[in-house]
């Protein structure tokens, strides 16, 4: 409940850690994938919670993180779409898949609830058209 009233904190925190998530995502494509996948899964759980608390601040923060310091006053123009490019499942790791995949889809659902154009983008994204 303490975080519910801290819009700026959620914005700044998300903006700071979001680039790390993408470095972890890149690393999850390596030979040490299992260990990195666990960290990525835990970050997805954290993102899910931040979106639940303050979706606008989370979305603004990932847009700013993508745009760099020039984000003041920018509106989200689907910088969130990149989140659909992550490797959400781990090959031969049912425990990981059963534990973390649901958080990925909860993130997509929350983003869609907040931004209708995001739902339209999901329908067009190659990960969902196969």
GROMACS .gro file of N, CA and C in nm:
model
  390
    1UNK      N    1   0.081  -0.121   0.000
    1UNK     CA    2   0.000   0.000   0.000
    1UNK      C    3   0.084   0.126   0.000
    2UNK      N    4   0.200   0.121   0.059
    2UNK     CA    5   0.286   0.239   0.062
    2UNK      C    6   0.318   0.287  -0.079
    3UNK      N    7   0.344   0.193  -0.171
    3UNK     CA    8   0.379   0.231  -0.308
    3UNK      C    9   0.262   0.290  -0.384
    4UNK      N   10   0.140   0.262  -0.344
    4UNK     CA   11   0.024   0.308  -0.419
    4UNK      C   12   0.018   0.460  -0.430
    5UNK      N   13   0.079   0.530  -0.339
    5UNK     CA   14   0.073   0.676  -0.343
    5UNK      C   15   0.203   0.737  -0.394
    6UNK      N   16   0.292   0.657  -0.442
    6UNK     CA   17   0.423   0.706  -0.484
    6UNK      C   18   0.440   0.695  -0.635
    7UNK      N   19   0.363   0.774  -0.709
    7UNK     CA   20   0.369   0.771  -0.854
    7UNK      C   21   0.509   0.795  -0.907
    8UNK      N   22   0.573   0.897  -0.857
    8UNK     CA   23   0.706   0.934  -0.906
    8UNK      C   24   0.808   0.824  -0.877
    9UNK      N   25   0.798   0.761  -0.761
    9UNK     CA   26   0.890   0.653  -0.727
    9UNK      C   27   0.877   0.538  -0.827
   10UNK      N   28   0.754   0.498  -0.857
   10UNK     CA   29   0.734   0.388  -0.952
   10UNK      C   30   0.788   0.426  -1.089
   11UNK      N   31   0.764   0.549  -1.130
   11UNK     CA   32   0.816   0.596  -1.258
   11UNK      C   33   0.969   0.589  -1.260
   12UNK      N   34   1.034   0.647  -1.160
   12UNK     CA   35   1.181   0.652  -1.158
   12UNK      C   36   1.243   0.513  -1.143
   13UNK      N   37   1.185   0.431  -1.058
   13UNK     CA   38   1.236   0.296  -1.036
   13UNK      C   39   1.226   0.213  -1.165
   14UNK      N   40   1.109   0.217  -1.229
   14UNK     CA   41   1.089   0.142  -1.353
   14UNK      C   42   1.184   0.192  -1.461
   15UNK      N   43   1.196   0.321  -1.474
   15UNK     CA   44   1.284   0.378  -1.574
   15UNK      C   45   1.429   0.332  -1.552
   16UNK      N   46   1.469   0.319  -1.427
   16UNK     CA   47   1.606   0.279  -1.396
   16UNK      C   48   1.633   0.131  -1.422
   17UNK      N   49   1.535   0.045  -1.392
   17UNK     CA   50   1.563  -0.100  -1.404
   17UNK      C   51   1.524  -0.159  -1.540
   18UNK      N   52   1.441  -0.090  -1.616
   18UNK     CA   53   1.395  -0.145  -1.743
   18UNK      C   54   1.510  -0.179  -1.840
   19UNK      N   55   1.611  -0.094  -1.854
   19UNK     CA   56   1.723  -0.132  -1.943
   19UNK      C   57   1.795  -0.260  -1.897
   20UNK      N   58   1.802  -0.281  -1.766
   20UNK     CA   59   1.864  -0.403  -1.714
   20UNK      C   60   1.786  -0.527  -1.756
   21UNK      N   61   1.655  -0.514  -1.762
   21UNK     CA   62   1.573  -0.626  -1.806
   21UNK      C   63   1.613  -0.670  -1.946
   22UNK      N   64   1.640  -0.576  -2.035
   22UNK     CA   65   1.676  -0.611  -2.172
   22UNK      C   66   1.816  -0.669  -2.180
   23UNK      N   67   1.905  -0.628  -2.091
   23UNK     CA   68   2.037  -0.692  -2.086
   23UNK      C   69   2.024  -0.836  -2.039
   24UNK      N   70   1.937  -0.857  -1.943
   24UNK     CA   71   1.911  -0.993  -1.894
   24UNK      C   72   1.848  -1.077  -2.005
   25UNK      N   73   1.754  -1.018  -2.078
   25UNK     CA   74   1.690  -1.088  -2.189
   25UNK      C   75   1.794  -1.132  -2.292
   26UNK      N   76   1.887  -1.045  -2.326
   26UNK     CA   77   1.993  -1.080  -2.420
   26UNK      C   78   2.077  -1.195  -2.364
   27UNK      N   79   2.108  -1.188  -2.236
   27UNK     CA   80   2.187  -1.293  -2.173
   27UNK      C   81   2.114  -1.425  -2.164
   28UNK      N   82   1.981  -1.421  -2.164
   28UNK     CA   83   1.904  -1.546  -2.153
   28UNK      C   84   1.913  -1.628  -2.280
   29UNK      N   85   1.973  -1.574  -2.382
   29UNK     CA   86   1.991  -1.648  -2.507
   29UNK      C   87   2.127  -1.716  -2.510
   30UNK      N   88   2.197  -1.717  -2.397
   30UNK     CA   89   2.331  -1.775  -2.388
   30UNK      C   90   2.326  -1.914  -2.325
   31UNK      N   91   2.444  -1.970  -2.300
   31UNK     CA   92   2.454  -2.103  -2.241
   31UNK      C   93   2.411  -2.105  -2.094
   32UNK      N   94   2.414  -1.991  -2.027
   32UNK     CA   95   2.373  -1.984  -1.887
   32UNK      C   96   2.225  -1.946  -1.876
   33UNK      N   97   2.150  -1.986  -1.972
   33UNK     CA   98   2.012  -1.941  -1.983
   33UNK      C   99   1.929  -1.972  -1.859
   34UNK      N  100   1.943  -2.089  -1.800
   34UNK     CA  101   1.857  -2.126  -1.687
   34UNK      C  102   1.867  -2.025  -1.573
   35UNK      N  103   1.989  -1.992  -1.533
   35UNK     CA  104   2.006  -1.899  -1.421
   35UNK      C  105   1.952  -1.760  -1.456
   36UNK      N  106   1.976  -1.717  -1.577
   36UNK     CA  107   1.931  -1.585  -1.619
   36UNK      C  108   1.779  -1.583  -1.636
   37UNK      N  109   1.723  -1.694  -1.683
   37UNK     CA  110   1.577  -1.700  -1.697
   37UNK      C  111   1.506  -1.679  -1.564
   38UNK      N  112   1.561  -1.733  -1.456
   38UNK     CA  113   1.501  -1.715  -1.325
   38UNK      C  114   1.498  -1.566  -1.289
   39UNK      N  115   1.609  -1.497  -1.310
   39UNK     CA  116   1.614  -1.354  -1.283
   39UNK      C  117   1.514  -1.279  -1.371
   40UNK      N  118   1.509  -1.313  -1.498
   40UNK     CA  119   1.414  -1.248  -1.589
   40UNK      C  120   1.270  -1.275  -1.542
   41UNK      N  121   1.241  -1.396  -1.501
   41UNK     CA  122   1.107  -1.429  -1.452
   41UNK      C  123   1.070  -1.348  -1.329
   42UNK      N  124   1.165  -1.331  -1.238
   42UNK     CA  125   1.139  -1.252  -1.118
   42UNK      C  126   1.117  -1.105  -1.154
   43UNK      N  127   1.189  -1.056  -1.253
   43UNK     CA  128   1.167  -0.917  -1.296
   43UNK      C  129   1.030  -0.903  -1.360
   44UNK      N  130   0.985  -1.005  -1.433
   44UNK     CA  131   0.850  -0.999  -1.490
   44UNK      C  132   0.746  -0.994  -1.379
   45UNK      N  133   0.770  -1.069  -1.271
   45UNK     CA  134   0.677  -1.063  -1.157
   45UNK      C  135   0.674  -0.923  -1.097
   46UNK      N  136   0.789  -0.860  -1.086
   46UNK     CA  137   0.798  -0.723  -1.034
   46UNK      C  138   0.726  -0.627  -1.128
   47UNK      N  139   0.751  -0.638  -1.258
   47UNK     CA  140   0.683  -0.550  -1.354
   47UNK      C  141   0.532  -0.567  -1.347
   48UNK      N  142   0.489  -0.691  -1.333
   48UNK     CA  143   0.344  -0.715  -1.321
   48UNK      C  144   0.287  -0.638  -1.203
   49UNK      N  145   0.355  -0.640  -1.092
   49UNK     CA  146   0.307  -0.570  -0.972
   49UNK      C  147   0.309  -0.419  -0.991
   50UNK      N  148   0.414  -0.368  -1.051
   50UNK     CA  149   0.423  -0.223  -1.076
   50UNK      C  150   0.313  -0.177  -1.170
   51UNK      N  151   0.283  -0.257  -1.271
   51UNK     CA  152   0.174  -0.223  -1.364
   51UNK      C  153   0.041  -0.224  -1.290
   52UNK      N  154   0.022  -0.319  -1.201
   52UNK     CA  155  -0.103  -0.325  -1.125
   52UNK      C  156  -0.119  -0.200  -1.039
   53UNK      N  157  -0.010  -0.154  -0.981
   53UNK     CA  158  -0.016  -0.037  -0.893
   53UNK      C  159  -0.038   0.092  -0.970
   54UNK      N  160   0.042   0.114  -1.072
   54UNK     CA  161   0.039   0.241  -1.145
   54UNK      C  162   0.070   0.217  -1.293
   55UNK      N  163  -0.028   0.174  -1.371
   55UNK     CA  164   0.000   0.142  -1.512
   55UNK      C  165   0.052   0.260  -1.592
   56UNK      N  166  -0.003   0.378  -1.572
   56UNK     CA  167   0.042   0.494  -1.650
   56UNK      C  168   0.188   0.525  -1.621
   57UNK      N  169   0.226   0.523  -1.495
   57UNK     CA  170   0.364   0.553  -1.459
   57UNK      C  171   0.459   0.447  -1.514
   58UNK      N  172   0.417   0.320  -1.509
   58UNK     CA  173   0.500   0.214  -1.565
   58UNK      C  174   0.519   0.234  -1.714
   59UNK      N  175   0.411   0.257  -1.787
   59UNK     CA  176   0.418   0.276  -1.932
   59UNK      C  177   0.500   0.399  -1.968
   60UNK      N  178   0.480   0.508  -1.897
   60UNK     CA  179   0.559   0.628  -1.922
   60UNK      C  180   0.707   0.601  -1.898
   61UNK      N  181   0.737   0.525  -1.795
   61UNK     CA  182   0.877   0.495  -1.762
   61UNK      C  183   0.943   0.410  -1.869
   62UNK      N  184   0.873   0.309  -1.922
   62UNK     CA  185   0.938   0.227  -2.025
   62UNK      C  186   0.952   0.307  -2.155
   63UNK      N  187   0.861   0.398  -2.181
   63UNK     CA  188   0.876   0.485  -2.297
   63UNK      C  189   0.998   0.575  -2.278
   64UNK      N  190   1.012   0.633  -2.160
   64UNK     CA  191   1.127   0.720  -2.133
   64UNK      C  192   1.257   0.641  -2.136
   65UNK      N  193   1.254   0.522  -2.086
   65UNK     CA  194   1.372   0.438  -2.087
   65UNK      C  195   1.416   0.410  -2.230
   66UNK      N  196   1.320   0.392  -2.319
   66UNK     CA  197   1.350   0.368  -2.459
   66UNK      C  198   1.397   0.494  -2.530
   67UNK      N  199   1.347   0.609  -2.487
   67UNK     CA  200   1.378   0.735  -2.555
   67UNK      C  201   1.499   0.807  -2.495
   68UNK      N  202   1.544   0.763  -2.380
   68UNK     CA  203   1.654   0.831  -2.313
   68UNK      C  204   1.605   0.953  -2.237
   69UNK      N  205   1.692   1.049  -2.214
   69UNK     CA  206   1.659   1.165  -2.132
   69UNK      C  207   1.564   1.264  -2.200
   70UNK      N  208   1.536   1.244  -2.327
   70UNK     CA  209   1.450   1.338  -2.398
   70UNK      C  210   1.302   1.307  -2.380
   71UNK      N  211   1.268   1.232  -2.277
   71UNK     CA  212   1.131   1.182  -2.263
   71UNK      C  213   1.036   1.278  -2.193
   72UNK      N  214   1.082   1.387  -2.142
   72UNK     CA  215   0.994   1.476  -2.067
   72UNK      C  216   0.871   1.512  -2.148
   73UNK      N  217   0.755   1.477  -2.095
   73UNK     CA  218   0.630   1.510  -2.161
   73UNK      C  219   0.592   1.418  -2.276
   74UNK      N  220   0.672   1.317  -2.306
   74UNK     CA  221   0.641   1.225  -2.416
   74UNK      C  222   0.524   1.136  -2.380
   75UNK      N  223   0.445   1.102  -2.478
   75UNK     CA  224   0.337   1.006  -2.458
   75UNK      C  225   0.386   0.870  -2.502
   76UNK      N  226   0.330   0.768  -2.443
   76UNK     CA  227   0.368   0.632  -2.483
   76UNK      C  228   0.316   0.607  -2.623
   77UNK      N  229   0.405   0.573  -2.713
   77UNK     CA  230   0.364   0.537  -2.848
   77UNK      C  231   0.405   0.393  -2.874
   78UNK      N  232   0.358   0.307  -2.789
   78UNK     CA  233   0.381   0.164  -2.795
   78UNK      C  234   0.525   0.120  -2.788
   79UNK      N  235   0.601   0.184  -2.701
   79UNK     CA  236   0.733   0.132  -2.669
   79UNK      C  237   0.716   0.000  -2.593
   80UNK      N  238   0.596  -0.021  -2.540
   80UNK     CA  239   0.567  -0.146  -2.470
   80UNK      C  240   0.563  -0.264  -2.565
   81UNK      N  241   0.547  -0.239  -2.694
   81UNK     CA  242   0.536  -0.347  -2.791
   81UNK      C  243   0.661  -0.435  -2.787
   82UNK      N  244   0.774  -0.378  -2.753
   82UNK     CA  245   0.900  -0.454  -2.747
   82UNK      C  246   0.890  -0.570  -2.648
   83UNK      N  247   0.808  -0.556  -2.547
   83UNK     CA  248   0.798  -0.661  -2.446
   83UNK      C  249   0.748  -0.792  -2.505
   84UNK      N  250   0.680  -0.784  -2.618
   84UNK     CA  251   0.633  -0.907  -2.682
   84UNK      C  252   0.746  -0.983  -2.751
   85UNK      N  253   0.863  -0.924  -2.762
   85UNK     CA  254   0.976  -0.989  -2.828
   85UNK      C  255   1.060  -1.076  -2.735
   86UNK      N  256   1.028  -1.076  -2.606
   86UNK     CA  257   1.112  -1.154  -2.514
   86UNK      C  258   1.087  -1.303  -2.531
   87UNK      N  259   1.186  -1.381  -2.491
   87UNK     CA  260   1.169  -1.526  -2.484
   87UNK      C  261   1.097  -1.553  -2.353
   88UNK      N  262   0.971  -1.589  -2.362
   88UNK     CA  263   0.891  -1.602  -2.241
   88UNK      C  264   0.897  -1.743  -2.183
   89UNK      N  265   0.927  -1.841  -2.265
   89UNK     CA  266   0.936  -1.979  -2.215
   89UNK      C  267   1.080  -2.027  -2.224
   90UNK      N  268   1.111  -2.124  -2.142
   90UNK     CA  269   1.245  -2.183  -2.142
   90UNK      C  270   1.234  -2.326  -2.194
   91UNK      N  271   1.316  -2.358  -2.290
   91UNK     CA  272   1.316  -2.491  -2.349
   91UNK      C  273   1.354  -2.594  -2.241
   92UNK      N  274   1.278  -2.699  -2.235
   92UNK     CA  275   1.304  -2.810  -2.141
   92UNK      C  276   1.306  -2.766  -1.995
   93UNK      N  277   1.224  -2.668  -1.958
   93UNK     CA  278   1.218  -2.623  -1.820
   93UNK      C  279   1.073  -2.595  -1.783
   94UNK      N  280   1.001  -2.701  -1.757
   94UNK     CA  281   0.859  -2.687  -1.724
   94UNK      C  282   0.835  -2.609  -1.596
   95UNK      N  283   0.926  -2.621  -1.499
   95UNK     CA  284   0.910  -2.547  -1.373
   95UNK      C  285   0.912  -2.397  -1.402
   96UNK      N  286   1.010  -2.352  -1.479
   96UNK     CA  287   1.017  -2.211  -1.516
   96UNK      C  288   0.891  -2.170  -1.590
   97UNK      N  289   0.854  -2.247  -1.691
   97UNK     CA  290   0.738  -2.212  -1.773
   97UNK      C  291   0.611  -2.204  -1.690
   98UNK      N  292   0.592  -2.299  -1.600
   98UNK     CA  293   0.472  -2.300  -1.516
   98UNK      C  294   0.473  -2.188  -1.413
   99UNK      N  295   0.592  -2.144  -1.373
   99UNK     CA  296   0.603  -2.040  -1.271
   99UNK      C  297   0.591  -1.900  -1.329
  100UNK      N  298   0.655  -1.875  -1.443
  100UNK     CA  299   0.670  -1.736  -1.489
  100UNK      C  300   0.588  -1.698  -1.612
  101UNK      N  301   0.548  -1.792  -1.693
  101UNK     CA  302   0.477  -1.757  -1.816
  101UNK      C  303   0.349  -1.680  -1.787
  102UNK      N  304   0.279  -1.718  -1.682
  102UNK     CA  305   0.155  -1.649  -1.647
  102UNK      C  306   0.178  -1.500  -1.620
  103UNK      N  307   0.294  -1.464  -1.564
  103UNK     CA  308   0.324  -1.324  -1.535
  103UNK      C  309   0.342  -1.244  -1.664
  104UNK      N  310   0.403  -1.308  -1.762
  104UNK     CA  311   0.419  -1.242  -1.893
  104UNK      C  312   0.283  -1.209  -1.952
  105UNK      N  313   0.192  -1.305  -1.951
  105UNK     CA  314   0.060  -1.279  -2.008
  105UNK      C  315  -0.022  -1.182  -1.923
  106UNK      N  316   0.000  -1.181  -1.792
  106UNK     CA  317  -0.066  -1.081  -1.707
  106UNK      C  318  -0.016  -0.941  -1.741
  107UNK      N  319   0.114  -0.929  -1.773
  107UNK     CA  320   0.169  -0.799  -1.814
  107UNK      C  321   0.102  -0.754  -1.943
  108UNK      N  322   0.093  -0.845  -2.040
  108UNK     CA  323   0.027  -0.809  -2.166
  108UNK      C  324  -0.117  -0.766  -2.144
  109UNK      N  325  -0.187  -0.839  -2.058
  109UNK     CA  326  -0.326  -0.805  -2.029
  109UNK      C  327  -0.337  -0.666  -1.965
  110UNK      N  328  -0.250  -0.639  -1.868
  110UNK     CA  329  -0.254  -0.509  -1.801
  110UNK      C  330  -0.218  -0.395  -1.897
  111UNK      N  331  -0.121  -0.417  -1.983
  111UNK     CA  332  -0.086  -0.315  -2.081
  111UNK      C  333  -0.202  -0.291  -2.176
  112UNK      N  334  -0.269  -0.399  -2.216
  112UNK     CA  335  -0.385  -0.386  -2.304
  112UNK      C  336  -0.501  -0.315  -2.237
  113UNK      N  337  -0.520  -0.340  -2.109
  113UNK     CA  338  -0.626  -0.270  -2.035
  113UNK      C  339  -0.602  -0.120  -2.032
  114UNK      N  340  -0.475  -0.082  -2.031
  114UNK     CA  341  -0.440   0.059  -2.019
  114UNK      C  342  -0.428   0.129  -2.156
  115UNK      N  343  -0.398   0.053  -2.260
  115UNK     CA  344  -0.372   0.113  -2.391
  115UNK      C  345  -0.433   0.024  -2.499
  116UNK      N  346  -0.547   0.064  -2.550
  116UNK     CA  347  -0.620  -0.018  -2.647
  116UNK      C  348  -0.540  -0.046  -2.774
  117UNK      N  349  -0.458   0.048  -2.816
  117UNK     CA  350  -0.378   0.025  -2.938
  117UNK      C  351  -0.277  -0.087  -2.916
  118UNK      N  352  -0.238  -0.110  -2.791
  118UNK     CA  353  -0.148  -0.221  -2.760
  118UNK      C  354  -0.215  -0.354  -2.795
  119UNK      N  355  -0.344  -0.366  -2.767
  119UNK     CA  356  -0.417  -0.488  -2.802
  119UNK      C  357  -0.417  -0.511  -2.953
  120UNK      N  358  -0.433  -0.405  -3.028
  120UNK     CA  359  -0.429  -0.416  -3.174
  120UNK      C  360  -0.290  -0.461  -3.221
  121UNK      N  361  -0.186  -0.409  -3.156
  121UNK     CA  362  -0.050  -0.449  -3.191
  121UNK      C  363  -0.024  -0.596  -3.160
  122UNK      N  364  -0.081  -0.645  -3.051
  122UNK     CA  365  -0.065  -0.787  -3.018
  122UNK      C  366  -0.118  -0.873  -3.132
  123UNK      N  367  -0.233  -0.835  -3.186
  123UNK     CA  368  -0.293  -0.914  -3.293
  123UNK      C  369  -0.206  -0.919  -3.418
  124UNK      N  370  -0.123  -0.820  -3.438
  124UNK     CA  371  -0.038  -0.813  -3.556
  124UNK      C  372   0.103  -0.868  -3.533
  125UNK      N  373   0.142  -0.885  -3.408
  125UNK     CA  374   0.280  -0.923  -3.375
  125UNK      C  375   0.307  -1.067  -3.418
  126UNK      N  376   0.425  -1.089  -3.475
  126UNK     CA  377   0.460  -1.221  -3.528
  126UNK      C  378   0.459  -1.332  -3.424
  127UNK      N  379   0.481  -1.299  -3.297
  127UNK     CA  380   0.476  -1.403  -3.194
  127UNK      C  381   0.334  -1.452  -3.167
  128UNK      N  382   0.235  -1.380  -3.217
  128UNK     CA  383   0.097  -1.418  -3.193
  128UNK      C  384   0.020  -1.449  -3.320
  129UNK      N  385   0.086  -1.443  -3.435
  129UNK     CA  386   0.017  -1.470  -3.561
  129UNK      C  387   0.045  -1.610  -3.615
  130UNK      N  388   0.136  -1.681  -3.557
  130UNK     CA  389   0.170  -1.815  -3.607
  130UNK      C  390   0.057  -1.908  -3.579
   0.00000   0.00000   0.00000
